[in-house]
mmCIF file of C-alpha atoms and ligand atoms in Angstrom:
data_model
loop_
_atom_site.group_PDB
_atom_site.id
_atom_site.type_symbol
_atom_site.label_atom_id
_atom_site.label_comp_id
_atom_site.label_asym_id
_atom_site.label_seq_id
_atom_site.Cartn_x
_atom_site.Cartn_y
_atom_site.Cartn_z
ATOM 1 C CA UNK A 186 95.540 86.723 107.744
ATOM 2 C CA UNK A 187 94.989 85.405 104.257
ATOM 3 C CA UNK A 188 92.984 82.195 103.981
ATOM 4 C CA UNK A 189 90.386 80.692 106.287
ATOM 5 C CA UNK A 190 90.489 78.626 109.441
ATOM 6 C CA UNK A 191 93.427 76.269 109.443
ATOM 7 C CA UNK A 192 95.416 78.513 107.075
ATOM 8 C CA UNK A 193 99.149 78.865 107.608
ATOM 9 C CA UNK A 194 99.804 81.551 110.189
ATOM 10 C CA UNK A 195 102.199 83.896 108.439
ATOM 11 C CA UNK A 196 103.200 86.935 110.518
ATOM 12 C CA UNK A 197 104.061 89.518 107.900
ATOM 13 C CA UNK A 198 102.379 92.294 109.840
ATOM 14 C CA UNK A 199 100.542 92.724 113.127
ATOM 15 C CA UNK A 200 97.175 92.652 111.361
ATOM 16 C CA UNK A 201 97.814 89.028 110.354
ATOM 17 C CA UNK A 202 97.323 88.135 114.013
ATOM 18 C CA UNK A 203 94.846 90.874 115.011
ATOM 19 C CA UNK A 204 94.328 92.713 118.291
ATOM 20 C CA UNK A 205 93.102 89.781 120.391
ATOM 21 C CA UNK A 206 96.016 87.563 119.413
ATOM 22 C CA UNK A 207 98.502 90.372 120.065
ATOM 23 C CA UNK A 208 97.014 90.859 123.534
ATOM 24 C CA UNK A 209 97.363 87.095 124.066
ATOM 25 C CA UNK A 210 100.986 87.246 122.878
ATOM 26 C CA UNK A 211 101.848 89.986 125.346
ATOM 27 C CA UNK A 212 100.094 88.153 128.188
ATOM 28 C CA UNK A 213 101.860 84.881 127.423
ATOM 29 C CA UNK A 214 105.212 86.662 127.145
ATOM 30 C CA UNK A 215 104.738 88.201 130.598
ATOM 31 C CA UNK A 216 103.860 84.783 132.087
ATOM 32 C CA UNK A 217 106.718 82.911 130.407
ATOM 33 C CA UNK A 218 109.228 85.645 131.286
ATOM 34 C CA UNK A 219 108.238 85.478 134.972
ATOM 35 C CA UNK A 220 108.145 81.675 135.072
ATOM 36 C CA UNK A 221 111.746 81.242 133.871
ATOM 37 C CA UNK A 222 113.457 84.062 135.779
ATOM 38 C CA UNK A 223 115.581 81.500 137.682
ATOM 39 C CA UNK A 224 116.713 79.575 134.565
ATOM 40 C CA UNK A 225 119.890 80.128 132.519
ATOM 41 C CA UNK A 226 119.093 81.933 129.258
ATOM 42 C CA UNK A 227 119.674 78.912 127.042
ATOM 43 C CA UNK A 228 117.679 76.439 129.130
ATOM 44 C CA UNK A 229 114.274 75.366 127.758
ATOM 45 C CA UNK A 230 111.002 76.307 129.417
ATOM 46 C CA UNK A 231 109.705 73.238 131.291
ATOM 47 C CA UNK A 232 106.936 72.574 128.718
ATOM 48 C CA UNK A 233 109.299 72.997 125.705
ATOM 49 C CA UNK A 234 106.315 73.555 123.373
ATOM 50 C CA UNK A 235 108.371 73.721 120.156
ATOM 51 C CA UNK A 236 110.469 70.633 120.878
ATOM 52 C CA UNK A 237 111.758 69.214 117.601
ATOM 53 C CA UNK A 238 110.866 72.252 115.493
ATOM 54 C CA UNK A 239 113.446 74.093 113.415
ATOM 55 C CA UNK A 240 113.179 77.719 112.311
ATOM 56 C CA UNK A 241 115.267 79.054 109.417
ATOM 57 C CA UNK A 242 116.540 82.585 110.013
ATOM 58 C CA UNK A 243 117.170 84.257 106.666
ATOM 59 C CA UNK A 244 118.984 87.595 106.774
ATOM 60 C CA UNK A 245 119.413 89.872 103.785
ATOM 61 C CA UNK A 246 120.330 92.734 106.140
ATOM 62 C CA UNK A 247 122.403 93.027 109.304
ATOM 63 C CA UNK A 248 120.965 92.174 112.712
ATOM 64 C CA UNK A 249 122.002 91.700 116.319
ATOM 65 C CA UNK A 250 118.790 91.672 118.378
ATOM 66 C CA UNK A 251 116.499 89.923 115.922
ATOM 67 C CA UNK A 252 119.058 87.241 115.173
ATOM 68 C CA UNK A 253 119.966 86.498 118.778
ATOM 69 C CA UNK A 254 116.445 86.790 120.153
ATOM 70 C CA UNK A 255 114.962 84.357 117.612
ATOM 71 C CA UNK A 256 117.759 81.882 118.327
ATOM 72 C CA UNK A 257 117.374 82.125 122.108
ATOM 73 C CA UNK A 258 113.569 82.147 121.825
ATOM 74 C CA UNK A 259 113.625 78.876 119.887
ATOM 75 C CA UNK A 260 116.047 77.316 122.415
ATOM 76 C CA UNK A 261 113.787 78.374 125.275
ATOM 77 C CA UNK A 262 110.782 76.864 123.501
ATOM 78 C CA UNK A 263 112.683 73.614 122.998
ATOM 79 C CA UNK A 264 113.368 74.053 119.266
ATOM 80 C CA UNK A 265 116.367 75.122 117.211
ATOM 81 C CA UNK A 266 117.335 77.470 114.372
ATOM 82 C CA UNK A 267 119.569 77.515 111.374
ATOM 83 C CA UNK A 268 120.963 80.656 109.878
ATOM 84 C CA UNK A 269 121.158 81.728 106.232
ATOM 85 C CA UNK A 270 122.284 84.976 104.689
ATOM 86 C CA UNK A 271 122.159 86.119 101.121
ATOM 87 C CA UNK A 272 125.961 86.269 100.788
ATOM 88 C CA UNK A 273 126.554 82.594 101.538
ATOM 89 C CA UNK A 274 123.285 81.045 100.311
ATOM 90 C CA UNK A 275 122.036 80.652 96.754
ATOM 91 C CA UNK A 276 119.737 83.651 97.289
ATOM 92 C CA UNK A 277 122.848 85.763 96.731
ATOM 93 C CA UNK A 278 123.382 84.082 93.369
ATOM 94 C CA UNK A 279 119.863 84.744 92.174
ATOM 95 C CA UNK A 280 117.855 81.689 93.237
ATOM 96 C CA UNK A 281 114.274 82.887 93.395
ATOM 97 C CA UNK A 282 112.419 83.603 96.613
ATOM 98 C CA UNK A 283 109.670 81.264 95.374
ATOM 99 C CA UNK A 284 112.032 78.305 94.982
ATOM 100 C CA UNK A 285 113.787 79.121 98.260
ATOM 101 C CA UNK A 286 110.392 79.147 99.994
ATOM 102 C CA UNK A 287 109.460 75.761 98.530
ATOM 103 C CA UNK A 288 112.798 74.180 99.422
ATOM 104 C CA UNK A 289 112.905 75.555 102.966
ATOM 105 C CA UNK A 290 109.303 74.435 103.517
ATOM 106 C CA UNK A 291 110.413 70.831 102.867
ATOM 107 C CA UNK A 292 113.290 71.136 105.353
ATOM 108 C CA UNK A 293 112.242 73.365 108.253
ATOM 109 C CA UNK A 294 109.090 74.111 110.245
ATOM 110 C CA UNK A 295 109.117 77.903 109.907
ATOM 111 C CA UNK A 296 110.957 80.752 108.188
ATOM 112 C CA UNK A 297 111.933 84.158 109.524
ATOM 113 C CA UNK A 298 113.025 86.599 106.831
ATOM 114 C CA UNK A 299 114.702 90.001 107.158
ATOM 115 C CA UNK A 300 114.827 91.711 103.794
ATOM 116 C CA UNK A 301 114.448 95.036 102.000
ATOM 117 C CA UNK A 302 111.414 95.079 99.702
ATOM 118 C CA UNK A 303 108.237 93.988 101.512
ATOM 119 C CA UNK A 304 107.105 92.315 98.278
ATOM 120 C CA UNK A 305 109.869 89.750 98.859
ATOM 121 C CA UNK A 306 108.390 88.546 102.130
ATOM 122 C CA UNK A 307 104.937 88.426 100.542
ATOM 123 C CA UNK A 308 106.469 86.285 97.793
ATOM 124 C CA UNK A 309 108.090 84.038 100.409
ATOM 125 C CA UNK A 310 104.760 83.597 102.193
ATOM 126 C CA UNK A 311 102.900 82.977 98.940
ATOM 127 C CA UNK A 312 105.150 80.014 98.143
ATOM 128 C CA UNK A 313 105.900 78.643 101.617
ATOM 129 C CA UNK A 314 103.890 75.850 103.193
ATOM 130 C CA UNK A 315 105.231 76.723 106.674
ATOM 131 C CA UNK A 316 104.747 79.972 108.640
ATOM 132 C CA UNK A 317 106.783 82.967 107.470
ATOM 133 C CA UNK A 318 107.662 85.668 110.027
ATOM 134 C CA UNK A 319 108.713 89.214 109.167
ATOM 135 C CA UNK A 320 112.030 90.010 110.864
ATOM 136 C CA UNK A 321 111.972 93.529 109.329
ATOM 137 C CA UNK A 322 111.405 94.876 105.856
ATOM 138 C CA UNK A 323 111.703 98.414 104.509
ATOM 139 C CA UNK A 324 107.956 98.704 105.193
ATOM 140 C CA UNK A 325 107.475 97.249 108.682
ATOM 141 C CA UNK A 326 108.944 95.604 111.780
ATOM 142 C CA UNK A 327 106.057 93.868 113.558
ATOM 143 C CA UNK A 328 108.101 91.652 115.931
ATOM 144 C CA UNK A 329 109.748 94.772 117.351
ATOM 145 C CA UNK A 330 106.390 96.237 118.231
ATOM 146 C CA UNK A 331 105.219 93.136 120.112
ATOM 147 C CA UNK A 332 108.330 93.644 122.294
ATOM 148 C CA UNK A 333 107.555 97.361 122.613
ATOM 149 C CA UNK A 334 103.970 96.689 123.729
ATOM 150 C CA UNK A 335 105.259 94.150 126.260
ATOM 151 C CA UNK A 336 107.738 96.734 127.581
ATOM 152 C CA UNK A 337 105.108 99.435 127.963
ATOM 153 C CA UNK A 338 102.638 97.089 129.669
ATOM 154 C CA UNK A 339 105.193 95.653 132.095
ATOM 155 C CA UNK A 340 105.993 99.236 133.071
ATOM 156 C CA UNK A 341 102.385 99.512 134.242
ATOM 157 C CA UNK A 342 100.820 101.397 131.351
ATOM 158 C CA UNK A 343 97.508 100.408 129.737
ATOM 159 C CA UNK A 344 97.264 100.524 125.957
ATOM 160 C CA UNK A 345 93.762 101.910 125.297
ATOM 161 C CA UNK A 346 94.072 105.683 125.098
ATOM 162 C CA UNK A 347 97.869 105.651 125.587
ATOM 163 C CA UNK A 348 99.541 108.675 123.965
ATOM 164 C CA UNK A 349 102.628 107.575 122.037
ATOM 165 C CA UNK A 350 104.800 110.235 120.385
ATOM 166 C CA UNK A 351 107.227 109.425 117.565
ATOM 167 C CA UNK A 352 110.088 111.683 116.436
ATOM 168 C CA UNK A 353 112.288 111.713 113.332
ATOM 169 C CA UNK A 354 111.905 109.495 110.296
ATOM 170 C CA UNK A 355 108.562 108.058 109.144
ATOM 171 C CA UNK A 356 110.023 104.576 108.782
ATOM 172 C CA UNK A 357 109.312 100.836 109.076
ATOM 173 C CA UNK A 358 109.214 100.868 112.892
ATOM 174 C CA UNK A 359 106.736 103.749 112.908
ATOM 175 C CA UNK A 360 104.567 101.897 110.391
ATOM 176 C CA UNK A 361 104.246 98.943 112.764
ATOM 177 C CA UNK A 362 103.543 101.258 115.716
ATOM 178 C CA UNK A 363 100.747 102.822 113.667
ATOM 179 C CA UNK A 364 99.370 99.399 112.815
ATOM 180 C CA UNK A 365 99.475 98.433 116.487
ATOM 181 C CA UNK A 366 97.687 101.680 117.409
ATOM 182 C CA UNK A 367 94.730 100.768 115.230
ATOM 183 C CA UNK A 368 94.596 97.223 116.571
ATOM 184 C CA UNK A 369 95.176 98.027 120.263
ATOM 185 C CA UNK A 370 93.385 101.428 120.358
ATOM 186 C CA UNK A 371 96.146 103.780 121.402
ATOM 187 C CA UNK A 372 97.030 107.140 119.879
ATOM 188 C CA UNK A 373 100.133 108.263 118.015
ATOM 189 C CA UNK A 374 101.503 111.777 117.567
ATOM 190 C CA UNK A 375 103.976 111.713 114.680
ATOM 191 C CA UNK A 376 106.528 114.550 114.588
ATOM 192 C CA UNK A 377 108.554 114.269 111.384
ATOM 193 C CA UNK A 378 109.975 116.792 108.916
ATOM 194 C CA UNK A 379 108.187 117.455 105.649
ATOM 195 C CA UNK A 380 109.006 114.785 103.105
ATOM 196 C CA UNK A 381 109.662 112.059 105.691
ATOM 197 C CA UNK A 382 106.074 111.242 106.637
ATOM 198 C CA UNK A 383 104.861 107.657 107.125
ATOM 199 C CA UNK A 384 102.947 105.848 104.381
ATOM 200 C CA UNK A 385 99.547 107.615 104.159
ATOM 201 C CA UNK A 386 97.727 104.292 103.631
ATOM 202 C CA UNK A 387 99.085 102.989 106.956
ATOM 203 C CA UNK A 388 98.050 106.209 108.721
ATOM 204 C CA UNK A 389 94.585 105.973 107.157
ATOM 205 C CA UNK A 390 94.143 102.344 108.237
ATOM 206 C CA UNK A 391 95.150 103.125 111.838
ATOM 207 C CA UNK A 392 92.583 105.949 111.911
ATOM 208 C CA UNK A 393 89.911 103.748 110.346
ATOM 209 C CA UNK A 394 90.485 101.201 113.095
ATOM 210 C CA UNK A 395 89.948 103.859 115.761
ATOM 211 C CA UNK A 396 93.391 105.271 116.631
ATOM 212 C CA UNK A 397 93.889 109.026 116.774
ATOM 213 C CA UNK A 398 96.933 109.799 114.639
ATOM 214 C CA UNK A 399 98.304 113.350 114.534
ATOM 215 C CA UNK A 400 100.959 114.403 112.032
ATOM 216 C CA UNK A 401 102.923 117.526 112.929
ATOM 217 C CA UNK A 402 106.241 119.239 112.305
ATOM 218 C CA UNK A 403 106.184 120.660 115.855
ATOM 219 C CA UNK A 404 108.210 118.283 118.032
ATOM 220 C CA UNK A 405 107.408 120.012 121.343
ATOM 221 C CA UNK A 406 103.668 119.921 120.613
ATOM 222 C CA UNK A 407 103.844 116.203 119.847
ATOM 223 C CA UNK A 408 105.685 115.475 123.103
ATOM 224 C CA UNK A 409 103.354 117.507 125.316
ATOM 225 C CA UNK A 410 101.617 115.196 127.795
ATOM 226 C CA UNK A 411 102.758 112.012 126.011
ATOM 227 C CA UNK A 412 103.045 108.695 127.887
ATOM 228 C CA UNK A 413 105.686 107.178 125.624
ATOM 229 C CA UNK A 414 108.387 108.908 123.575
ATOM 230 C CA UNK A 415 109.873 106.860 120.721
ATOM 231 C CA UNK A 416 112.491 107.425 118.088
ATOM 232 C CA UNK A 417 114.721 105.411 115.778
ATOM 233 C CA UNK A 418 117.786 105.955 113.627
ATOM 234 C CA UNK A 419 117.460 108.757 111.104
ATOM 235 C CA UNK A 420 119.063 106.546 108.456
ATOM 236 C CA UNK A 421 117.668 103.030 108.181
ATOM 237 C CA UNK A 422 119.523 100.094 106.651
ATOM 238 C CA UNK A 423 119.709 100.496 102.884
ATOM 239 C CA UNK A 424 119.133 104.283 102.972
ATOM 240 C CA UNK A 425 121.688 106.892 101.899
ATOM 241 C CA UNK A 426 123.421 109.031 104.547
ATOM 242 C CA UNK A 427 122.205 112.270 102.940
ATOM 243 C CA UNK A 428 123.354 115.464 104.674
ATOM 244 C CA UNK A 429 120.045 117.028 103.684
ATOM 245 C CA UNK A 430 118.101 114.372 105.572
ATOM 246 C CA UNK A 431 120.245 114.633 108.710
ATOM 247 C CA UNK A 432 119.774 118.417 108.705
ATOM 248 C CA UNK A 433 115.994 118.047 108.365
ATOM 249 C CA UNK A 434 115.941 115.580 111.292
ATOM 250 C CA UNK A 435 117.982 117.717 113.721
ATOM 251 C CA UNK A 436 114.996 119.537 115.328
ATOM 252 C CA UNK A 437 113.421 116.147 116.124
ATOM 253 C CA UNK A 438 116.190 114.889 118.433
ATOM 254 C CA UNK A 439 114.792 113.398 121.655
ATOM 255 C CA UNK A 440 116.632 115.347 124.363
ATOM 256 C CA UNK A 441 115.950 116.497 127.915
ATOM 257 C CA UNK A 442 113.949 119.523 126.741
ATOM 258 C CA UNK A 443 111.670 117.304 124.659
ATOM 259 C CA UNK A 444 111.286 114.720 127.445
ATOM 260 C CA UNK A 445 110.392 117.630 129.731
ATOM 261 C CA UNK A 446 107.263 118.238 127.627
ATOM 262 C CA UNK A 447 106.006 114.682 128.183
ATOM 263 C CA UNK A 448 104.330 113.310 131.327
ATOM 264 C CA UNK A 449 106.787 113.049 134.241
ATOM 265 C CA UNK A 450 106.540 109.244 134.153
ATOM 266 C CA UNK A 451 106.840 109.001 130.362
ATOM 267 C CA UNK A 452 108.974 106.159 128.996
ATOM 268 C CA UNK A 453 111.657 106.469 126.340
ATOM 269 C CA UNK A 454 111.753 103.639 123.777
ATOM 270 C CA UNK A 455 114.210 102.966 120.942
ATOM 271 C CA UNK A 456 114.374 99.692 119.009
ATOM 272 C CA UNK A 457 118.203 100.003 118.742
ATOM 273 C CA UNK A 458 120.783 100.259 117.343
ATOM 274 C CA UNK A 459 120.913 103.902 118.504
ATOM 275 C CA UNK A 460 123.028 106.765 117.261
ATOM 276 C CA UNK A 461 123.422 108.623 120.518
ATOM 277 C CA UNK A 462 123.915 112.321 119.839
ATOM 278 C CA UNK A 463 121.781 112.136 116.693
ATOM 279 C CA UNK A 464 118.178 110.971 117.195
ATOM 280 C CA UNK A 465 118.578 110.845 120.997
ATOM 281 C CA UNK A 466 120.804 112.704 123.436
ATOM 282 C CA UNK A 467 123.041 110.732 125.782
ATOM 283 C CA UNK A 468 121.210 112.214 128.771
ATOM 284 C CA UNK A 469 117.890 110.718 127.667
ATOM 285 C CA UNK A 470 119.337 107.432 126.371
ATOM 286 C CA UNK A 471 121.133 106.772 129.654
ATOM 287 C CA UNK A 472 118.503 108.481 131.816
ATOM 288 C CA UNK A 473 115.936 107.032 134.243
ATOM 289 C CA UNK A 474 113.029 107.149 131.778
ATOM 290 C CA UNK A 475 114.875 105.066 129.195
ATOM 291 C CA UNK A 476 113.771 101.421 129.050
ATOM 292 C CA UNK A 477 115.689 100.556 125.897
ATOM 293 C CA UNK A 478 117.543 97.570 127.335
ATOM 294 C CA UNK A 479 114.356 96.078 128.822
ATOM 295 C CA UNK A 480 112.909 96.600 125.342
ATOM 296 C CA UNK A 481 115.888 94.782 123.786
ATOM 297 C CA UNK A 482 115.607 91.848 126.230
ATOM 298 C CA UNK A 483 111.888 91.701 125.590
ATOM 299 C CA UNK A 484 112.602 90.825 121.974
ATOM 300 C CA UNK A 485 113.221 87.278 123.257
ATOM 301 C CA UNK A 486 110.006 87.064 125.264
ATOM 302 C CA UNK A 487 107.938 88.640 122.484
ATOM 303 C CA UNK A 488 109.512 86.429 119.821
ATOM 304 C CA UNK A 489 108.452 83.353 121.792
ATOM 305 C CA UNK A 490 104.832 84.518 121.684
ATOM 306 C CA UNK A 491 105.011 85.289 117.977
ATOM 307 C CA UNK A 492 106.419 81.801 117.362
ATOM 308 C CA UNK A 493 103.767 80.101 119.493
ATOM 309 C CA UNK A 494 101.080 82.014 117.614
ATOM 310 C CA UNK A 495 102.600 81.169 114.225
ATOM 311 C CA UNK A 496 102.749 77.472 115.134
ATOM 312 C CA UNK A 497 99.096 77.557 116.209
ATOM 313 C CA UNK A 498 99.797 77.160 119.926
ATOM 314 C CA UNK A 499 98.589 80.610 121.020
ATOM 315 C CA UNK A 500 95.531 82.676 120.093
ATOM 316 C CA UNK A 501 92.409 81.621 118.221
HETATM 317 N N1 CP B 22 115.807 96.282 116.809
HETATM 318 C C1 CP B 22 116.318 95.396 115.934
HETATM 319 O O1 CP B 22 115.614 94.809 115.126
HETATM 320 O O2 CP B 22 117.654 95.200 116.052
HETATM 321 P P1 CP B 22 118.588 94.372 115.062
HETATM 322 O O3 CP B 22 118.687 95.130 113.773
HETATM 323 O O4 CP B 22 119.899 94.286 115.775
HETATM 324 O O5 CP B 22 117.969 93.017 114.837
HETATM 325 N N1 NVA B 23 114.561 101.535 111.004
HETATM 326 C C1 NVA B 23 115.708 100.709 111.292
HETATM 327 C C2 NVA B 23 115.352 99.655 112.297
HETATM 328 C C3 NVA B 23 116.494 98.771 112.693
HETATM 329 C C4 NVA B 23 116.091 97.723 113.670
HETATM 330 C C5 NVA B 23 116.209 100.075 110.007
HETATM 331 O O1 NVA B 23 115.383 99.632 109.190
HETATM 332 O O2 NVA B 23 117.424 100.042 109.807
#
């Protein structure tokens, strides 16, 4: 996190919080999820810790899960949201990110931004005087990975030494998994075709922090003995549907044969939306090892922890 003690808690990437705070987020999410199992989804938690706070949700790309989970998370914490998109706000007419950040900071208590270029969210954070949360950029998707860690842990798996295997495109979601690996000390086998590798600087940082990261073009080898199998769309938002890319990705489909290489109790994760029949077969997506809808629900519980951290109510 930039700045010293008392600095604004922006959550642009997992490293802004650090390993201890992420562990605290997952623990708090598990407790809050269990404590409200009897409540309707829109009812506030009894302590309503964010009562009176408003979060602006700013979307420059489509979203279902991130949009709904932040809204419901804020309701459950006793706060509220307002929604902006580039088409109907002045962002779409060229108002600068810097001015938008300064205006929103006078009006709301926090800002979540989903955008393309990661530099835009850095710009938002540089000019905001309230916490800024990354709801996905072309570079990373940290909130998704807090939900993924929660899902893996509630399924009874411990993070240190966990073998996570990723298949397909070396994209934003993989980048945040790699960052989490360094912070939480698990290992990642990355099986991607040549030319679609993750950012080497992110791989290097994960290794420096103590994660074992293996890059391979052999999907079966990457899956062998893995605890968690993960994939994502082969074409992320903003990318071209190139035939060449789809052809390169085909050998990396997560199907029954690939799952058969992993541990018998391995989990299948996918951040969604999925393209069943492309990056994952229907058999795996709908099969008993798939926890993708727990993972989707956990976006709410994880978001609540991210928000509590950002507002200084969780973690050191
Ligand atoms: N996983 C995820 O971020 O989904 P949305 O694009 O629907 O928000
Ligand atoms: N990699 C995907 C994730 C969607 C949640 C994308 O950026 O479109």
